[in-house]
Short mmCIF file of C-alpha atoms in Angstrom, two decimals:
data_model
loop_
_atom_site.label_atom_id
_atom_site.label_comp_id
_atom_site.label_asym_id
_atom_site.label_seq_id
_atom_site.Cartn_x
_atom_site.Cartn_y
_atom_site.Cartn_z
CA UNK C 1 -8.60 -13.33 -19.65
CA UNK C 2 -8.97 -15.90 -17.14
CA UNK C 3 -5.95 -18.23 -16.74
CA UNK C 4 -8.25 -20.90 -17.77
CA UNK C 5 -8.66 -19.62 -21.27
CA UNK C 6 -4.89 -19.35 -22.14
CA UNK C 7 -4.20 -23.41 -23.06
CA UNK C 8 -6.38 -22.90 -26.17
CA UNK C 9 -5.73 -19.69 -27.27
CA UNK C 10 -1.97 -20.02 -26.82
CA UNK C 11 -1.82 -23.48 -28.79
CA UNK C 12 -3.72 -22.00 -31.56
CA UNK C 13 -2.78 -18.44 -32.00
CA UNK C 14 0.90 -17.48 -31.65
CA UNK C 15 0.33 -13.65 -31.25
CA UNK C 16 -3.20 -11.72 -31.41
CA UNK C 17 -4.47 -8.60 -30.34
CA UNK C 18 -7.22 -8.94 -28.05
CA UNK C 19 -9.90 -6.81 -29.82
CA UNK C 20 -9.83 -9.14 -33.12
CA UNK C 21 -13.02 -9.55 -34.49
CA UNK C 22 -14.29 -13.36 -35.18
CA UNK C 23 -13.61 -12.97 -38.98
CA UNK C 24 -9.92 -11.78 -37.99
CA UNK C 25 -9.45 -14.49 -35.26
CA UNK C 26 -10.39 -16.99 -37.68
CA UNK C 27 -7.67 -15.83 -40.23
CA UNK C 28 -4.98 -15.61 -37.52
CA UNK C 29 -6.07 -19.21 -36.25
CA UNK C 30 -4.40 -20.21 -39.59
CA UNK C 31 -1.21 -18.49 -39.22
CA UNK C 32 0.46 -21.50 -37.87
CA UNK C 33 0.40 -24.86 -39.12
CA UNK C 34 -2.13 -27.72 -37.57
CA UNK C 35 0.77 -29.52 -36.34
CA UNK C 36 2.32 -26.80 -34.91
CA UNK C 37 -0.79 -25.65 -32.81
CA UNK C 38 -1.18 -29.38 -31.70
CA UNK C 39 2.12 -29.22 -30.63
CA UNK C 40 1.78 -26.18 -28.66
CA UNK C 41 -1.59 -27.23 -27.29
CA UNK C 42 0.42 -30.37 -25.94
CA UNK C 43 3.30 -28.56 -24.60
CA UNK C 44 0.91 -25.92 -22.27
CA UNK C 45 -1.13 -28.55 -21.11
CA UNK C 46 2.00 -30.44 -19.97
CA UNK C 47 3.27 -27.54 -18.02
CA UNK C 48 -0.02 -26.58 -16.67
CA UNK C 49 -0.57 -30.31 -15.24
CA UNK C 50 2.83 -30.27 -14.06
CA UNK C 51 2.50 -26.83 -12.28
CA UNK C 52 -0.89 -28.27 -10.64
CA UNK C 53 1.02 -31.21 -9.24
CA UNK C 54 3.74 -29.29 -7.93
CA UNK C 55 1.67 -26.29 -6.62
CA UNK C 56 3.52 -23.77 -8.67
CA UNK C 57 1.34 -21.00 -10.67
CA UNK C 58 1.40 -21.43 -14.56
CA UNK C 59 0.67 -17.69 -15.16
CA UNK C 60 2.33 -15.83 -14.70
CA UNK C 61 5.14 -18.34 -14.08
CA UNK C 62 8.41 -16.66 -12.25
CA UNK C 63 11.55 -17.70 -14.83
CA UNK C 64 12.50 -20.08 -12.33
CA UNK C 65 9.34 -22.16 -12.11
CA UNK C 66 10.01 -22.42 -15.58
CA UNK C 67 13.58 -23.56 -15.24
CA UNK C 68 12.52 -26.11 -12.51
CA UNK C 69 10.18 -27.55 -14.68
CA UNK C 70 12.27 -27.90 -18.13
CA UNK C 71 15.00 -29.40 -15.46
CA UNK C 72 12.18 -32.12 -14.59
CA UNK C 73 11.56 -33.23 -17.85
CA UNK C 74 14.97 -33.56 -19.08
CA UNK C 75 15.31 -37.11 -18.64
CA UNK C 76 12.29 -38.08 -20.51
CA UNK C 77 12.44 -35.44 -23.04
CA UNK C 78 14.71 -34.46 -25.94
CA UNK C 79 16.44 -30.55 -25.83
CA UNK C 80 14.10 -29.80 -29.15
CA UNK C 81 11.00 -30.89 -27.27
CA UNK C 82 12.20 -28.86 -24.08
CA UNK C 83 12.70 -25.76 -26.49
CA UNK C 84 9.25 -26.24 -27.97
CA UNK C 85 7.88 -26.28 -24.48
CA UNK C 86 9.22 -23.05 -23.93
CA UNK C 87 8.13 -21.31 -26.83
CA UNK C 88 4.65 -22.48 -25.95
CA UNK C 89 5.14 -21.22 -22.36
CA UNK C 90 6.26 -17.58 -23.49
CA UNK C 91 3.36 -17.31 -26.29
CA UNK C 92 0.92 -18.39 -23.60
CA UNK C 93 2.23 -15.24 -21.37
CA UNK C 94 2.34 -13.07 -23.92
CA UNK C 95 -1.14 -13.61 -24.78
CA UNK C 96 -2.32 -12.97 -21.30
CA UNK C 97 -0.61 -9.60 -21.22
CA UNK C 98 2.34 -11.04 -19.35
CA UNK C 99 6.33 -11.18 -19.90
CA UNK C 100 8.48 -14.17 -19.70
CA UNK C 101 12.23 -13.23 -19.64
CA UNK C 102 13.21 -16.60 -21.41
CA UNK C 103 16.63 -14.97 -21.25
CA UNK C 104 16.65 -15.24 -17.63
CA UNK C 105 19.39 -17.21 -15.84
CA UNK C 106 16.85 -19.29 -14.52
CA UNK C 107 15.70 -20.50 -17.88
CA UNK C 108 18.77 -19.98 -20.23
CA UNK C 109 21.38 -21.86 -18.16
CA UNK C 110 19.14 -24.41 -17.18
CA UNK C 111 18.55 -25.11 -21.12
CA UNK C 112 22.48 -24.84 -21.69
CA UNK C 113 22.82 -27.55 -18.87
CA UNK C 114 20.56 -29.67 -20.26
CA UNK C 115 22.09 -29.46 -23.87
CA UNK C 116 25.34 -30.21 -22.25
CA UNK C 117 24.93 -33.33 -20.38
CA UNK C 118 21.99 -34.61 -22.35
CA UNK C 119 23.04 -33.81 -25.92
CA UNK C 120 21.05 -32.51 -28.88
CA UNK C 121 20.93 -34.94 -31.36
CA UNK C 122 17.78 -36.25 -32.50
CA UNK C 123 16.89 -39.78 -32.69
CA UNK C 124 16.64 -40.61 -36.32
CA UNK C 125 14.35 -43.34 -37.91
CA UNK C 126 15.73 -45.36 -40.56
CA UNK C 127 15.72 -44.15 -44.25
CA UNK C 128 13.22 -46.34 -46.25
CA UNK C 129 15.81 -46.69 -49.21
CA UNK C 130 15.25 -47.91 -52.62
CA UNK C 131 16.14 -51.60 -51.78
CA UNK C 132 13.66 -51.35 -48.72
CA UNK C 133 10.83 -49.87 -50.88
CA UNK C 134 11.22 -52.61 -53.46
CA UNK C 135 10.89 -55.47 -50.98
CA UNK C 136 7.75 -53.51 -49.12
CA UNK C 137 6.30 -53.45 -52.83
CA UNK C 138 6.92 -57.11 -53.44
CA UNK C 139 5.23 -58.02 -50.60
CA UNK C 140 2.25 -55.86 -51.16
CA UNK C 141 2.21 -57.15 -54.62
CA UNK C 142 1.24 -60.68 -53.10
CA UNK C 143 -1.91 -59.61 -51.53
CA UNK C 144 -5.27 -58.63 -53.36
CA UNK C 145 -7.95 -56.04 -52.74
CA UNK C 146 -7.99 -52.29 -52.25
CA UNK C 147 -5.69 -51.80 -49.37
CA UNK C 148 -2.60 -53.29 -50.82
CA UNK C 149 -2.87 -51.04 -53.78
CA UNK C 150 -3.54 -47.82 -51.69
CA UNK C 151 -0.37 -48.68 -49.68
CA UNK C 152 1.81 -49.29 -52.74
CA UNK C 153 0.84 -46.26 -54.33
CA UNK C 154 1.46 -44.54 -51.02
CA UNK C 155 4.88 -45.69 -50.65
CA UNK C 156 5.92 -45.21 -54.02
CA UNK C 157 4.58 -41.79 -54.56
CA UNK C 158 5.69 -40.44 -51.18
CA UNK C 159 9.13 -41.88 -51.89
CA UNK C 160 9.54 -40.70 -55.67
CA UNK C 161 8.31 -37.19 -54.89
CA UNK C 162 10.10 -36.91 -51.62
CA UNK C 163 6.70 -35.97 -50.06
CA UNK C 164 6.38 -35.12 -46.11
CA UNK C 165 3.70 -36.99 -44.39
CA UNK C 166 1.33 -34.02 -44.43
CA UNK C 167 1.77 -33.08 -48.17
CA UNK C 168 0.98 -36.85 -49.05
CA UNK C 169 -2.15 -36.84 -47.21
CA UNK C 170 -3.01 -33.58 -48.54
CA UNK C 171 -3.18 -34.55 -52.01
CA UNK C 172 -6.35 -34.36 -54.21
CA UNK C 173 -7.04 -35.90 -57.57
CA UNK C 174 -6.72 -32.51 -59.04
CA UNK C 175 -3.47 -32.38 -57.90
CA UNK C 176 -2.11 -34.67 -60.01
CA UNK C 177 -1.57 -34.49 -64.01
CA UNK C 178 -0.46 -37.45 -65.97
CA UNK C 179 1.60 -36.65 -68.78
CA UNK C 180 3.73 -38.25 -71.47
CA UNK C 181 6.87 -38.47 -69.12
CA UNK C 182 4.92 -39.56 -65.86
CA UNK C 183 3.08 -37.07 -63.58
CA UNK C 184 3.45 -33.94 -62.31
CA UNK C 185 2.03 -33.43 -58.57
CA UNK C 186 1.35 -30.24 -57.52
CA UNK C 187 1.38 -29.30 -53.78
CA UNK C 188 -0.85 -26.45 -53.07
CA UNK C 189 0.64 -25.89 -49.62
CA UNK C 190 3.80 -27.35 -47.85
CA UNK C 191 6.03 -26.55 -44.73
CA UNK C 192 8.14 -24.50 -46.55
CA UNK C 193 5.34 -22.85 -48.33
CA UNK C 194 2.75 -21.73 -45.89
CA UNK C 195 1.18 -19.16 -47.71
CA UNK C 196 -0.18 -21.53 -50.45
CA UNK C 197 2.02 -20.28 -53.49
CA UNK C 198 2.31 -24.02 -54.63
CA UNK C 199 5.03 -26.18 -56.13
CA UNK C 200 5.31 -28.45 -58.88
CA UNK C 201 7.00 -32.05 -58.62
CA UNK C 202 7.78 -34.16 -61.65
CA UNK C 203 7.68 -37.83 -61.03
CA UNK C 204 9.07 -39.88 -63.82
CA UNK C 205 7.85 -43.45 -64.92
CA UNK C 206 9.73 -46.09 -62.75
CA UNK C 207 12.24 -48.58 -64.41
CA UNK C 208 10.02 -51.58 -63.62
CA UNK C 209 5.84 -51.74 -63.54
CA UNK C 210 6.03 -53.02 -60.25
CA UNK C 211 7.96 -49.99 -58.76
CA UNK C 212 6.79 -47.45 -60.99
CA UNK C 213 5.10 -44.50 -58.75
CA UNK C 214 2.84 -43.72 -61.91
CA UNK C 215 1.38 -46.94 -62.68
CA UNK C 216 0.89 -47.65 -58.85
CA UNK C 217 -1.14 -44.64 -58.52
CA UNK C 218 -3.01 -44.82 -61.79
CA UNK C 219 -3.84 -48.23 -60.49
CA UNK C 220 -5.16 -47.31 -56.96
CA UNK C 221 -7.38 -44.55 -58.50
CA UNK C 222 -9.06 -46.86 -61.22
CA UNK C 223 -9.38 -49.44 -59.11
CA UNK C 224 -11.10 -47.37 -56.18
CA UNK C 225 -13.25 -45.28 -58.72
CA UNK C 226 -11.63 -42.02 -56.92
CA UNK C 227 -12.08 -39.24 -59.67
CA UNK C 228 -12.45 -36.31 -57.16
CA UNK C 229 -11.35 -35.19 -53.62
CA UNK C 230 -8.59 -37.06 -51.73
CA UNK C 231 -6.33 -39.28 -53.43
CA UNK C 232 -5.24 -41.60 -50.24
CA UNK C 233 -8.54 -42.47 -48.39
CA UNK C 234 -9.38 -45.04 -45.60
CA UNK C 235 -9.87 -48.74 -46.50
CA UNK C 236 -11.93 -50.98 -44.25
CA UNK C 237 -10.40 -54.61 -43.00
CA UNK C 238 -13.00 -55.70 -44.98
CA UNK C 239 -11.83 -53.82 -48.50
CA UNK C 240 -14.34 -51.25 -48.41
CA UNK C 241 -13.60 -47.68 -49.74
CA UNK C 242 -14.21 -45.07 -46.91
CA UNK C 243 -14.77 -41.19 -47.84
CA UNK C 244 -12.10 -40.07 -45.25
CA UNK C 245 -8.67 -38.72 -45.97
CA UNK C 246 -5.67 -40.38 -44.35
CA UNK C 247 -3.84 -38.57 -41.54
CA UNK C 248 -0.52 -38.16 -41.36
CA UNK C 249 -0.31 -40.57 -38.74
CA UNK C 250 -1.50 -43.13 -40.96
CA UNK C 251 1.16 -42.80 -43.15
CA UNK C 252 3.29 -43.83 -40.22
CA UNK C 253 1.45 -46.90 -39.87
CA UNK C 254 1.23 -48.07 -43.35
CA UNK C 255 5.22 -47.37 -43.77
CA UNK C 256 5.97 -49.62 -40.50
CA UNK C 257 3.20 -52.31 -41.60
CA UNK C 258 4.41 -52.47 -45.03
CA UNK C 259 8.53 -52.89 -43.75
CA UNK C 260 7.26 -55.22 -41.34
CA UNK C 261 5.76 -57.73 -44.03
CA UNK C 262 9.06 -57.32 -45.74
CA UNK C 263 11.16 -58.72 -42.77
CA UNK C 264 12.41 -55.16 -41.18
CA UNK C 265 12.07 -53.75 -38.00
CA UNK C 266 8.95 -51.58 -37.93
CA UNK C 267 10.15 -49.78 -34.84
CA UNK C 268 13.07 -48.26 -36.46
CA UNK C 269 10.78 -46.51 -39.34
CA UNK C 270 8.40 -43.60 -39.56
CA UNK C 271 6.29 -41.57 -41.85
CA UNK C 272 8.95 -39.27 -42.55
CA UNK C 273 11.36 -42.45 -43.67
CA UNK C 274 9.73 -42.24 -47.44
CA UNK C 275 11.20 -38.76 -47.60
CA UNK C 276 14.47 -39.28 -46.26
CA UNK C 277 14.86 -42.61 -47.97
CA UNK C 278 14.68 -40.92 -51.49
CA UNK C 279 17.40 -38.49 -50.17
CA UNK C 280 19.32 -41.04 -48.74
CA UNK C 281 19.14 -43.29 -52.07
CA UNK C 282 19.83 -40.59 -54.24
CA UNK C 283 23.28 -39.29 -52.14
CA UNK C 284 24.11 -42.94 -52.42
CA UNK C 285 23.88 -42.91 -56.10
CA UNK C 286 25.68 -39.94 -56.69
CA UNK C 287 22.96 -37.49 -57.89
CA UNK C 288 24.06 -33.82 -57.64
CA UNK C 289 22.76 -31.78 -54.60
CA UNK C 290 21.17 -29.06 -56.48
CA UNK C 291 19.11 -32.18 -58.12
CA UNK C 292 18.05 -33.39 -54.70
CA UNK C 293 17.25 -30.29 -53.47
CA UNK C 294 14.94 -29.77 -56.58
CA UNK C 295 12.97 -32.81 -55.67
CA UNK C 296 12.99 -32.43 -51.79
CA UNK C 297 12.37 -28.62 -51.71
CA UNK C 298 14.56 -28.11 -48.72
CA UNK C 299 15.36 -24.11 -48.08
CA UNK C 300 17.95 -25.05 -45.78
CA UNK C 301 21.26 -26.75 -47.41
CA UNK C 302 22.63 -27.75 -43.87
CA UNK C 303 19.60 -29.74 -43.03
CA UNK C 304 19.66 -31.29 -46.64
CA UNK C 305 23.37 -31.98 -46.35
CA UNK C 306 22.83 -34.04 -43.22
CA UNK C 307 20.83 -36.57 -45.17
CA UNK C 308 23.15 -36.53 -47.65
CA UNK C 309 26.19 -37.06 -45.43
CA UNK C 310 24.31 -39.97 -43.74
CA UNK C 311 23.38 -41.51 -47.04
CA UNK C 312 26.74 -41.13 -48.25
CA UNK C 313 28.84 -42.52 -45.19
CA UNK C 314 30.39 -45.90 -47.33
CA UNK C 315 30.49 -43.83 -50.86
CA UNK C 316 33.82 -43.46 -51.58
CA UNK C 317 35.11 -43.91 -47.69
CA UNK C 318 38.35 -43.52 -46.86
CA UNK C 319 38.65 -46.11 -44.39
CA UNK C 320 37.82 -48.57 -46.88
CA UNK C 321 41.34 -47.37 -48.94
CA UNK C 322 43.86 -47.64 -46.16
CA UNK C 323 44.26 -51.41 -46.78
CA UNK C 324 42.83 -53.10 -43.30
#
């Protein structure tokens, strides 16, 4: 296999046998989530571009070359991003029949030094807590047309169901069942359910009509005349419904635009702010951890507790009781 073929293959298939049939290869391409394949493709392209610029061979690359690349990116990339690049480089080597020793001191010690000097804490976006969602929805209510209806439904459903961006835009009409208590949202596939077993999420009616996710979704579907297919679709600037399903990037744009209209700094929010906002708000309201986990579907308790702790920093805070 030529080196020029490795980027696409490494980006799409973590490990495949070279003699796979076309049909088997098609299944193998789906072994990793689309976002994962996209990230690997970008990571490998970054490495090969750097190798071309510095005169290093990308494949096979000696550990010293990989270590030097990681060091060159340390000032502009997070440790987690560098770790992902290392995985992509290793997979490209395996696919081409080469072995990259990622435990070699040139790589291991370089990464250890990067983590020590630059740290490993991820840059966190603000959580769109309930008060922010209410403010954003109030601004959307002042506007007419399909787009404000769609954006209101997207914010409220994404928040109340604690959905990831990819889960939100993947929803079809068939995945939503309106029931006496509210609605049941079925996720056909999720980050923690790559094999598609399916997960049901209950979303009750809200306390007020304006902020009720159930009523908001119904209003959007009825106004847009959507009966089958994608729930959240494009709407032109002229208010015309498009056939295209929204992307995960569109979710981030909607969140940023909505909070900005409500007077918040959009640069501190992202698509994930809806999910983290639900967890943070629930933690502040004293909701039990197991109930939050049931809605958020976190498999890792330490990850969930990170959100809960951040959301509860000022709840029963000891510093508030020492008399200052």
